[in-house]
């Protein structure tokens, strides 16, 4: 297997087909996985600070289930130094894939993204357990800059 797996997943993913995907926004290692039974999944893995981002994504996906269209959280494992996220695939293509195929679809792609964002922003903020306020985001950004993790 191309990455270390948590023990509960080793048997499930034995015999799977793995395809490395481009690195995600969090810096996590992403693989498209087809399990031996044909189930199509995505696996994201990270260590250190990237593990924190992967763990946060798992928590947010769990909260989003049933609220907006999103990948189904199949499983997540969070260790002190690493995190793994296993999700279902989502049918369809990404916006950039549509535009690569046909740049004339730009308006439709933008409308699709806008519709998704309207749905996301329609969720009741008082039910959201995550604080992404400007103060929290700026503090996190300052921490990344101070750590040299941002190309200024």
Backbone as a chain_set.jsonl record, in Angstrom:
{"seq": "XXXXXXXXXXXXXXXXXXXXXXXXXXXXXXXXXXXXXXXXXXXXXXXXXXXXXXXXXXXXXXXXXXXXXXXXXXXXXXXXXXXXXXXXXXXXXXXXXXXXXXXXXXXXXXXXXXXXXXXXXXXXXXXXXXXXXXXXXXXXXXXXXXXXXXXX", "coords": {"N": [[0.843, -1.178, 0.0], [0.503, 2.26, -0.737], [0.713, 4.231, 1.276], [1.116, 4.531, 4.845], [-1.298, 2.731, 6.692], [-4.031, 2.937, 9.021], [-4.586, 0.313, 11.419], [-7.402, -0.644, 11.433], [-8.167, -0.29, 8.787], [-6.554, -1.759, 7.094], [-7.211, -4.452, 6.311], [-9.624, -3.97, 4.968], [-8.733, -2.501, 2.744], [-6.961, -4.136, 1.449], [-5.776, -5.446, -1.533], [-6.794, -3.415, -3.041], [-7.022, -0.972, -5.719], [-4.898, 1.702, -6.359], [-4.643, 5.174, -7.02], [-2.727, 7.962, -7.284], [-3.646, 11.259, -6.57], [-3.65, 14.782, -7.46], [-2.058, 16.95, -5.07], [-3.957, 18.135, -2.328], [-5.623, 21.141, -1.089], [-4.916, 21.283, 1.591], [-2.453, 20.17, 1.675], [-2.379, 17.522, 2.036], [-1.872, 14.009, 1.297], [-3.44, 12.481, -1.347], [-5.391, 9.821, -2.507], [-7.146, 8.105, -5.046], [-9.131, 5.387, -4.579], [-9.952, 2.11, -5.428], [-11.666, -0.294, -3.967], [-11.267, -3.848, -3.327], [-13.797, -4.949, -3.554], [-14.96, -3.326, -5.404], [-15.905, -0.879, -4.545], [-15.713, 2.613, -4.741], [-13.547, 5.038, -3.552], [-12.151, 7.893, -1.792], [-9.065, 8.628, -0.315], [-7.511, 10.505, 2.095], [-4.509, 11.616, 3.535], [-2.4, 12.776, 6.123], [0.405, 14.166, 7.891], [1.688, 15.658, 10.926], [1.218, 19.17, 10.879], [-0.415, 19.05, 8.664], [-1.936, 16.852, 9.267], [-3.619, 17.911, 11.182], [-5.234, 19.563, 9.583], [-6.47, 17.616, 7.965], [-7.853, 16.171, 9.914], [-9.582, 18.2, 10.81], [-11.073, 18.509, 8.464], [-12.42, 16.05, 8.365], [-14.062, 16.274, 10.616], [-15.661, 18.446, 9.888], [-16.882, 17.443, 7.542], [-18.389, 15.39, 8.673], [-20.242, 16.911, 10.128], [-21.536, 18.255, 8.038], [-22.985, 16.268, 6.731], [-26.048, 15.362, 5.339], [-26.905, 17.955, 5.409], [-25.954, 19.558, 3.3], [-25.106, 18.821, -0.129], [-22.509, 16.613, -0.199], [-19.422, 14.75, -0.105], [-19.701, 11.483, 1.268], [-18.771, 10.73, 4.51], [-16.86, 8.053, 5.144], [-15.054, 6.894, 6.928], [-12.808, 7.887, 9.524], [-9.603, 8.329, 10.962], [-7.756, 9.473, 13.617], [-4.677, 10.165, 14.834], [-2.088, 11.056, 17.223], [0.029, 12.064, 15.608], [-0.743, 11.817, 12.958], [-3.346, 11.722, 10.425], [-6.179, 10.243, 8.847], [-8.54, 10.169, 6.249], [-11.383, 8.851, 4.875], [-13.512, 8.832, 2.205], [-16.615, 8.692, 0.34], [-16.917, 8.623, -3.235], [-17.96, 11.338, -5.328], [-20.463, 11.669, -7.676], [-19.932, 12.934, -11.003], [-18.167, 15.766, -12.456], [-15.356, 17.899, -11.781], [-15.396, 21.499, -11.588], [-13.21, 22.648, -12.964], [-12.554, 20.542, -14.659], [-14.797, 20.435, -16.349], [-14.496, 22.936, -17.59], [-12.047, 22.65, -18.855], [-12.698, 20.79, -20.752], [-14.656, 22.21, -22.152], [-14.457, 25.433, -22.537], [-16.504, 27.25, -22.938], [-18.429, 26.767, -21.089], [-18.173, 28.302, -18.864], [-19.942, 30.244, -17.633], [-22.058, 28.573, -16.768], [-20.705, 26.893, -14.989], [-19.831, 28.723, -13.053], [-22.33, 29.573, -12.13], [-23.212, 27.161, -11.018], [-21.357, 26.812, -8.902], [-22.018, 29.112, -7.463], [-24.646, 28.526, -6.715], [-24.18, 26.334, -5.029], [-22.705, 27.599, -3.002], [-24.614, 29.41, -2.037], [-26.434, 27.608, -0.896], [-24.779, 26.535, 1.109], [-24.237, 28.801, 2.669], [-26.764, 29.271, 3.555], [-27.188, 27.612, 5.649], [-27.992, 27.39, 9.097], [-26.164, 29.578, 11.012], [-25.905, 29.577, 13.79], [-26.062, 26.928, 14.45], [-23.74, 25.856, 13.641], [-20.789, 24.34, 14.638], [-18.235, 25.344, 14.329], [-15.683, 27.768, 14.454], [-14.942, 30.162, 12.323], [-14.363, 32.78, 12.259], [-13.23, 36.126, 11.447], [-11.231, 36.912, 13.265], [-10.248, 34.455, 14.256], [-9.345, 33.222, 11.885], [-7.406, 35.076, 11.021], [-5.573, 34.907, 13.118], [-4.713, 32.271, 12.78], [-3.567, 32.519, 10.233], [-1.481, 34.304, 10.796], [0.073, 32.698, 12.436], [0.891, 30.709, 10.618], [2.414, 32.276, 8.835], [4.428, 33.166, 10.583], [5.65, 30.736, 11.094], [6.889, 30.275, 8.767], [5.533, 29.004, 6.766], [4.213, 30.11, 4.662], [4.436, 31.49, 1.485], [5.358, 34.536, 1.256]], "CA": [[0.0, 0.0, 0.0], [1.395, 3.402, -0.934], [0.863, 5.039, 2.483], [0.798, 3.729, 6.032], [-2.737, 2.721, 6.994], [-4.39, 2.53, 10.379], [-4.95, -1.109, 11.435], [-8.765, -1.016, 11.035], [-8.383, -0.15, 7.345], [-5.637, -2.605, 6.307], [-7.942, -5.561, 5.687], [-10.613, -3.409, 4.045], [-8.111, -1.976, 1.539], [-6.088, -5.129, 0.833], [-6.188, -5.757, -2.903], [-7.367, -2.23, -3.696], [-6.266, -0.269, -6.745], [-4.602, 3.044, -5.856], [-4.178, 6.176, -7.99], [-2.382, 9.216, -6.603], [-4.293, 12.456, -7.106], [-2.873, 15.982, -7.116], [-2.111, 17.352, -3.666], [-5.088, 18.992, -1.988], [-5.355, 22.457, -0.496], [-4.315, 21.131, 2.917], [-1.137, 19.552, 1.559], [-2.525, 16.097, 2.288], [-1.671, 13.04, 0.222], [-4.764, 12.013, -1.74], [-5.455, 8.696, -3.441], [-8.425, 7.524, -5.453], [-8.986, 3.974, -4.246], [-11.035, 1.195, -5.771], [-11.518, -1.448, -3.08], [-11.383, -5.141, -4.002], [-15.217, -5.202, -3.844], [-15.407, -2.371, -6.409], [-16.28, 0.394, -3.943], [-14.821, 3.717, -5.114], [-13.324, 5.881, -2.381], [-10.999, 8.785, -1.747], [-8.355, 8.563, 0.954], [-6.603, 11.632, 2.327], [-3.6, 11.314, 4.633], [-1.446, 13.821, 6.432], [1.169, 14.104, 9.144], [2.017, 16.958, 11.507], [0.214, 20.222, 10.702], [-1.362, 18.579, 7.648], [-2.859, 15.953, 9.971], [-4.636, 18.765, 11.803], [-6.167, 19.978, 8.528], [-7.238, 16.428, 7.571], [-8.782, 15.909, 11.026], [-10.624, 19.232, 10.744], [-11.943, 18.2, 7.327], [-13.281, 14.927, 8.761], [-15.067, 16.795, 11.552], [-16.593, 19.289, 9.115], [-17.686, 16.573, 6.681], [-19.37, 14.707, 9.528], [-21.29, 17.871, 10.446], [-22.261, 18.617, 6.822], [-23.797, 15.167, 6.229], [-27.479, 15.596, 5.402], [-27.207, 19.397, 5.37], [-25.683, 19.966, 1.921], [-24.503, 17.748, -0.917], [-21.079, 16.479, 0.1], [-18.956, 13.37, -0.052], [-20.088, 10.789, 2.495], [-17.648, 10.338, 5.348], [-16.886, 6.612, 5.366], [-14.318, 6.629, 8.158], [-11.635, 8.72, 9.77], [-8.759, 7.923, 12.079], [-6.91, 10.592, 14.011], [-3.636, 9.815, 15.797], [-1.377, 12.275, 17.625], [0.93, 12.588, 14.577], [-1.243, 11.577, 11.601], [-4.801, 11.608, 10.285], [-6.65, 9.634, 7.624], [-9.929, 10.477, 5.938], [-11.872, 7.995, 3.802], [-14.827, 9.32, 1.798], [-17.189, 8.191, -0.897], [-16.73, 9.503, -4.387], [-19.146, 12.121, -5.668], [-20.602, 11.577, -9.13], [-19.803, 14.167, -11.761], [-16.839, 16.291, -12.756], [-15.019, 19.159, -11.136], [-15.59, 22.663, -12.44], [-12.09, 22.82, -13.888], [-12.633, 19.502, -15.697], [-15.797, 20.896, -17.324], [-13.952, 24.06, -18.353], [-10.983, 22.134, -19.716], [-13.392, 20.139, -21.866], [-15.406, 23.201, -22.923], [-14.37, 26.735, -21.87], [-17.759, 27.98, -23.093], [-19.312, 26.448, -19.961], [-17.771, 29.108, -17.71], [-21.087, 30.82, -16.932], [-22.782, 27.495, -16.08], [-19.88, 26.433, -13.866], [-19.898, 29.772, -12.029], [-23.679, 29.494, -11.546], [-23.233, 25.966, -10.177], [-20.631, 27.138, -7.672], [-22.808, 30.1, -6.721], [-25.775, 27.808, -6.12], [-23.651, 25.551, -3.908], [-22.35, 28.52, -1.921], [-25.871, 29.916, -1.465], [-26.915, 26.548, -0.014], [-23.89, 26.443, 2.266], [-24.431, 29.987, 3.51], [-28.125, 29.247, 4.095], [-27.202, 26.809, 6.871], [-28.063, 28.266, 10.282], [-24.836, 29.789, 11.605], [-25.906, 29.259, 15.226], [-25.942, 25.477, 14.599], [-22.405, 25.459, 13.198], [-19.89, 24.27, 15.79], [-16.892, 25.761, 13.963], [-15.446, 29.204, 14.479], [-14.086, 30.611, 11.232], [-14.47, 34.235, 12.268], [-12.036, 36.831, 10.962], [-10.192, 36.89, 14.302], [-9.666, 33.104, 14.297], [-8.636, 32.996, 10.623], [-6.213, 35.921, 11.004], [-4.614, 34.329, 14.065], [-4.146, 31.085, 12.123], [-2.704, 32.998, 9.147], [-0.263, 34.852, 11.412], [0.846, 31.549, 12.917], [1.512, 30.098, 9.442], [3.458, 33.181, 8.35], [5.529, 33.125, 11.558], [6.304, 29.448, 10.99], [7.527, 30.2, 7.46], [4.758, 28.079, 5.919], [3.532, 30.877, 3.627], [5.316, 32.223, 0.578], [4.879, 35.916, 1.276]], "C": [[0.886, 1.239, 0.0], [1.56, 4.335, 0.263], [0.616, 4.144, 3.684], [-0.695, 3.835, 6.336], [-2.976, 2.365, 8.448], [-4.86, 1.076, 10.355], [-6.391, -1.42, 11.01], [-9.006, -0.989, 9.519], [-7.574, -1.137, 6.512], [-6.373, -3.733, 5.6], [-8.924, -5.047, 4.637], [-9.992, -3.001, 2.716], [-7.08, -2.919, 0.92], [-6.639, -5.462, -0.549], [-6.806, -4.591, -3.648], [-6.44, -1.714, -4.787], [-6.114, 1.172, -6.289], [-4.161, 3.948, -6.998], [-3.95, 7.48, -7.236], [-3.041, 10.381, -7.327], [-3.416, 13.66, -6.779], [-3.078, 16.343, -5.646], [-3.267, 18.307, -3.437], [-4.656, 20.307, -1.381], [-4.643, 22.347, 0.841], [-2.888, 20.616, 2.849], [-1.183, 18.063, 1.811], [-2.244, 15.254, 1.059], [-3.041, 12.437, -0.079], [-4.63, 10.875, -2.735], [-6.907, 8.4, -3.775], [-8.232, 6.024, -5.299], [-10.204, 3.215, -4.75], [-10.788, -0.066, -4.963], [-11.723, -2.736, -3.878], [-12.837, -5.47, -4.35], [-15.802, -4.224, -4.857], [-15.833, -1.02, -5.861], [-15.239, 1.455, -4.285], [-14.762, 4.706, -3.951], [-12.217, 6.889, -2.651], [-10.399, 8.683, -0.362], [-7.408, 9.749, 1.022], [-5.811, 11.321, 3.587], [-2.681, 12.5, 4.86], [-0.771, 13.589, 7.765], [1.421, 15.519, 9.634], [0.884, 17.958, 11.336], [-0.828, 19.819, 9.664], [-2.371, 17.629, 8.287], [-3.965, 16.755, 10.643], [-5.684, 19.193, 10.781], [-7.043, 18.81, 8.082], [-8.257, 16.091, 8.657], [-9.916, 16.92, 11.03], [-11.602, 18.953, 9.61], [-12.9, 17.062, 7.673], [-14.41, 15.41, 9.673], [-16.101, 17.63, 10.81], [-17.474, 18.454, 8.188], [-18.764, 15.847, 7.487], [-20.54, 15.653, 9.828], [-22.139, 18.2, 9.218], [-23.213, 17.525, 6.311], [-25.285, 15.456, 6.43], [-27.877, 17.06, 5.355], [-27.016, 19.973, 3.971], [-25.099, 18.761, 1.185], [-23.003, 17.733, -0.648], [-20.712, 15.008, 0.024], [-19.386, 12.763, 1.28], [-18.817, 10.385, 3.24], [-17.791, 8.849, 5.649], [-16.218, 6.279, 6.692], [-13.206, 7.659, 8.298], [-10.91, 8.164, 10.983], [-7.817, 9.084, 12.358], [-5.973, 10.108, 15.116], [-2.93, 11.101, 16.214], [-0.526, 12.898, 16.51], [0.418, 12.443, 13.145], [-2.77, 11.51, 11.612], [-5.123, 11.05, 8.911], [-8.133, 9.942, 7.48], [-10.318, 9.63, 4.737], [-13.289, 8.441, 3.47], [-15.313, 8.581, 0.56], [-16.778, 9.111, -2.035], [-18.039, 10.246, -4.611], [-19.28, 12.054, -7.185], [-20.448, 12.943, -9.792], [-18.356, 14.537, -11.996], [-16.609, 17.562, -11.96], [-15.269, 20.3, -12.118], [-14.448, 22.842, -13.424], [-12.073, 21.753, -14.974], [-13.655, 19.879, -16.769], [-15.215, 21.992, -18.202], [-12.817, 23.632, -19.274], [-11.595, 21.494, -20.963], [-14.081, 21.164, -22.767], [-15.382, 24.545, -22.191], [-15.647, 27.563, -21.975], [-18.749, 27.718, -21.965], [-19.036, 27.303, -18.73], [-18.977, 29.65, -16.945], [-21.859, 29.75, -16.168], [-22.009, 26.997, -14.862], [-19.95, 27.449, -12.733], [-21.268, 29.744, -11.358], [-23.813, 28.27, -10.63], [-22.535, 26.192, -8.849], [-21.428, 28.12, -6.814], [-23.987, 29.425, -6.026], [-25.329, 26.995, -4.902], [-23.326, 26.458, -2.724], [-23.59, 29.126, -1.259], [-26.447, 28.886, -0.497], [-26.087, 26.424, 1.254], [-24.112, 27.61, 3.224], [-25.847, 30.08, 4.074], [-28.223, 28.39, 5.36], [-27.225, 27.743, 8.07], [-26.706, 28.375, 10.987], [-24.804, 29.406, 13.083], [-25.834, 27.757, 15.481], [-24.545, 24.978, 14.229], [-21.437, 25.465, 14.382], [-18.478, 24.783, 15.514], [-16.782, 27.274, 13.952], [-14.449, 29.549, 13.375], [-14.187, 32.127, 11.12], [-13.161, 34.85, 11.793], [-10.909, 36.759, 11.991], [-9.483, 35.532, 14.345], [-8.834, 32.844, 13.049], [-7.35, 33.828, 10.558], [-5.146, 35.391, 11.961], [-3.939, 33.101, 13.457], [-3.192, 31.499, 11.007], [-1.394, 33.546, 9.708], [0.659, 33.732, 11.891], [1.576, 30.873, 11.754], [2.637, 30.963, 8.888], [4.661, 33.131, 9.263], [6.316, 31.824, 11.463], [7.02, 29.28, 9.646], [6.802, 29.292, 6.481], [4.028, 28.791, 4.786], [4.576, 31.605, 2.791], [4.774, 33.632, 0.464], [5.087, 36.594, -0.051]], "O": [[1.917, 1.26, 0.672], [2.473, 5.161, 0.262], [-0.028, 3.103, 3.556], [-1.278, 4.916, 6.242], [-2.224, 1.591, 9.041], [-5.47, 0.645, 9.376], [-6.595, -2.391, 10.281], [-9.954, -1.606, 9.033], [-7.878, -1.336, 5.336], [-6.173, -3.944, 4.404], [-9.041, -5.617, 3.552], [-10.63, -3.13, 1.671], [-6.397, -2.544, -0.033], [-7.83, -5.729, -0.705], [-7.292, -4.757, -4.767], [-5.238, -1.981, -4.783], [-7.089, 1.8, -5.875], [-3.384, 3.526, -7.855], [-4.869, 8.029, -6.629], [-2.994, 10.47, -8.554], [-2.537, 13.574, -5.921], [-4.128, 16.077, -5.062], [-3.527, 19.186, -4.258], [-3.466, 20.555, -1.183], [-3.851, 23.22, 1.193], [-2.182, 20.621, 3.857], [-0.146, 17.4, 1.803], [-2.363, 15.721, -0.074], [-3.722, 11.944, 0.821], [-3.855, 10.955, -3.687], [-7.781, 8.438, -2.909], [-7.276, 5.457, -5.83], [-11.343, 3.626, -4.527], [-9.843, -0.812, -5.219], [-12.286, -2.713, -4.973], [-13.096, -6.183, -5.32], [-16.998, -4.273, -5.146], [-16.099, -0.1, -6.635], [-14.038, 1.23, -4.14], [-15.79, 5.148, -3.438], [-11.451, 6.758, -3.606], [-11.114, 8.655, 0.64], [-6.604, 9.969, 0.117], [-6.355, 10.831, 4.576], [-2.237, 13.149, 3.913], [-1.299, 12.91, 8.645], [1.375, 16.47, 8.854], [-0.274, 17.643, 11.612], [-1.993, 20.201, 9.771], [-3.536, 17.605, 7.89], [-5.118, 16.325, 10.67], [-6.88, 19.189, 11.074], [-8.237, 18.992, 7.846], [-9.403, 15.761, 8.35], [-11.075, 16.557, 11.229], [-12.809, 19.134, 9.764], [-14.074, 17.113, 7.307], [-15.562, 15.006, 9.521], [-17.296, 17.522, 11.084], [-18.669, 18.718, 8.059], [-19.902, 15.707, 7.039], [-21.698, 15.238, 9.786], [-23.346, 18.405, 9.346], [-24.136, 17.813, 5.55], [-25.728, 15.755, 7.539], [-29.064, 17.376, 5.269], [-27.822, 20.782, 3.512], [-24.653, 17.799, 1.81], [-22.318, 18.736, -0.85], [-21.577, 14.133, 0.081], [-19.43, 13.453, 2.298], [-17.911, 9.778, 2.669], [-18.731, 8.434, 6.327], [-16.736, 5.489, 7.481], [-12.731, 8.224, 7.313], [-11.517, 7.608, 11.898], [-7.167, 9.608, 11.454], [-6.415, 9.697, 16.189], [-3.16, 12.145, 15.603], [-0.371, 14.118, 16.463], [1.076, 12.9, 12.21], [-3.396, 11.277, 12.646], [-4.435, 11.342, 7.932], [-8.878, 9.97, 8.459], [-9.66, 9.683, 3.697], [-14.166, 8.435, 4.334], [-14.545, 7.942, -0.159], [-16.345, 10.242, -1.811], [-19.094, 9.826, -4.136], [-18.326, 12.348, -7.905], [-20.792, 13.972, -9.211], [-17.444, 13.743, -11.77], [-17.555, 18.217, -11.523], [-15.343, 20.086, -13.328], [-14.681, 23.154, -14.592], [-11.628, 22.017, -16.091], [-13.414, 19.671, -17.958], [-15.412, 21.987, -19.417], [-12.65, 24.194, -20.356], [-11.081, 21.636, -22.072], [-14.093, 21.016, -23.989], [-16.208, 24.773, -21.307], [-15.851, 28.484, -21.184], [-19.79, 28.37, -21.887], [-19.604, 27.057, -17.666], [-19.028, 29.526, -15.721], [-22.276, 29.988, -15.035], [-22.601, 26.711, -13.821], [-20.112, 27.07, -11.573], [-21.357, 29.879, -10.138], [-24.459, 28.344, -9.585], [-23.049, 25.815, -7.795], [-21.503, 27.976, -5.594], [-24.285, 29.729, -4.871], [-26.01, 26.971, -3.877], [-23.634, 26.126, -1.579], [-23.605, 29.33, -0.045], [-26.895, 29.238, 0.594], [-26.628, 26.231, 2.342], [-24.168, 27.426, 4.44], [-26.103, 30.88, 4.974], [-29.233, 28.438, 6.063], [-26.554, 28.775, 8.066], [-26.174, 27.385, 11.491], [-23.771, 28.955, 13.576], [-25.572, 27.341, 16.61], [-24.207, 23.82, 14.474], [-21.284, 26.487, 15.052], [-17.607, 24.669, 16.376], [-17.687, 27.971, 13.494], [-13.258, 29.26, 13.488], [-14.106, 32.687, 10.027], [-12.125, 34.187, 11.743], [-9.751, 36.564, 11.623], [-8.259, 35.471, 14.456], [-7.733, 32.302, 13.143], [-6.32, 33.34, 10.094], [-3.956, 35.424, 11.649], [-2.731, 32.917, 13.604], [-2.128, 30.902, 10.848], [-0.323, 33.283, 9.161], [1.88, 33.821, 11.759], [2.744, 30.507, 11.883], [3.691, 30.45, 8.514], [5.796, 33.06, 8.792], [7.52, 31.809, 11.722], [7.68, 28.267, 9.413], [7.378, 28.859, 5.484], [3.3, 28.153, 4.026], [5.48, 32.251, 3.322], [3.858, 33.901, -0.313], [4.739, 37.765, -0.208]]}, "num_chains": 1, "name": "protein.A"}
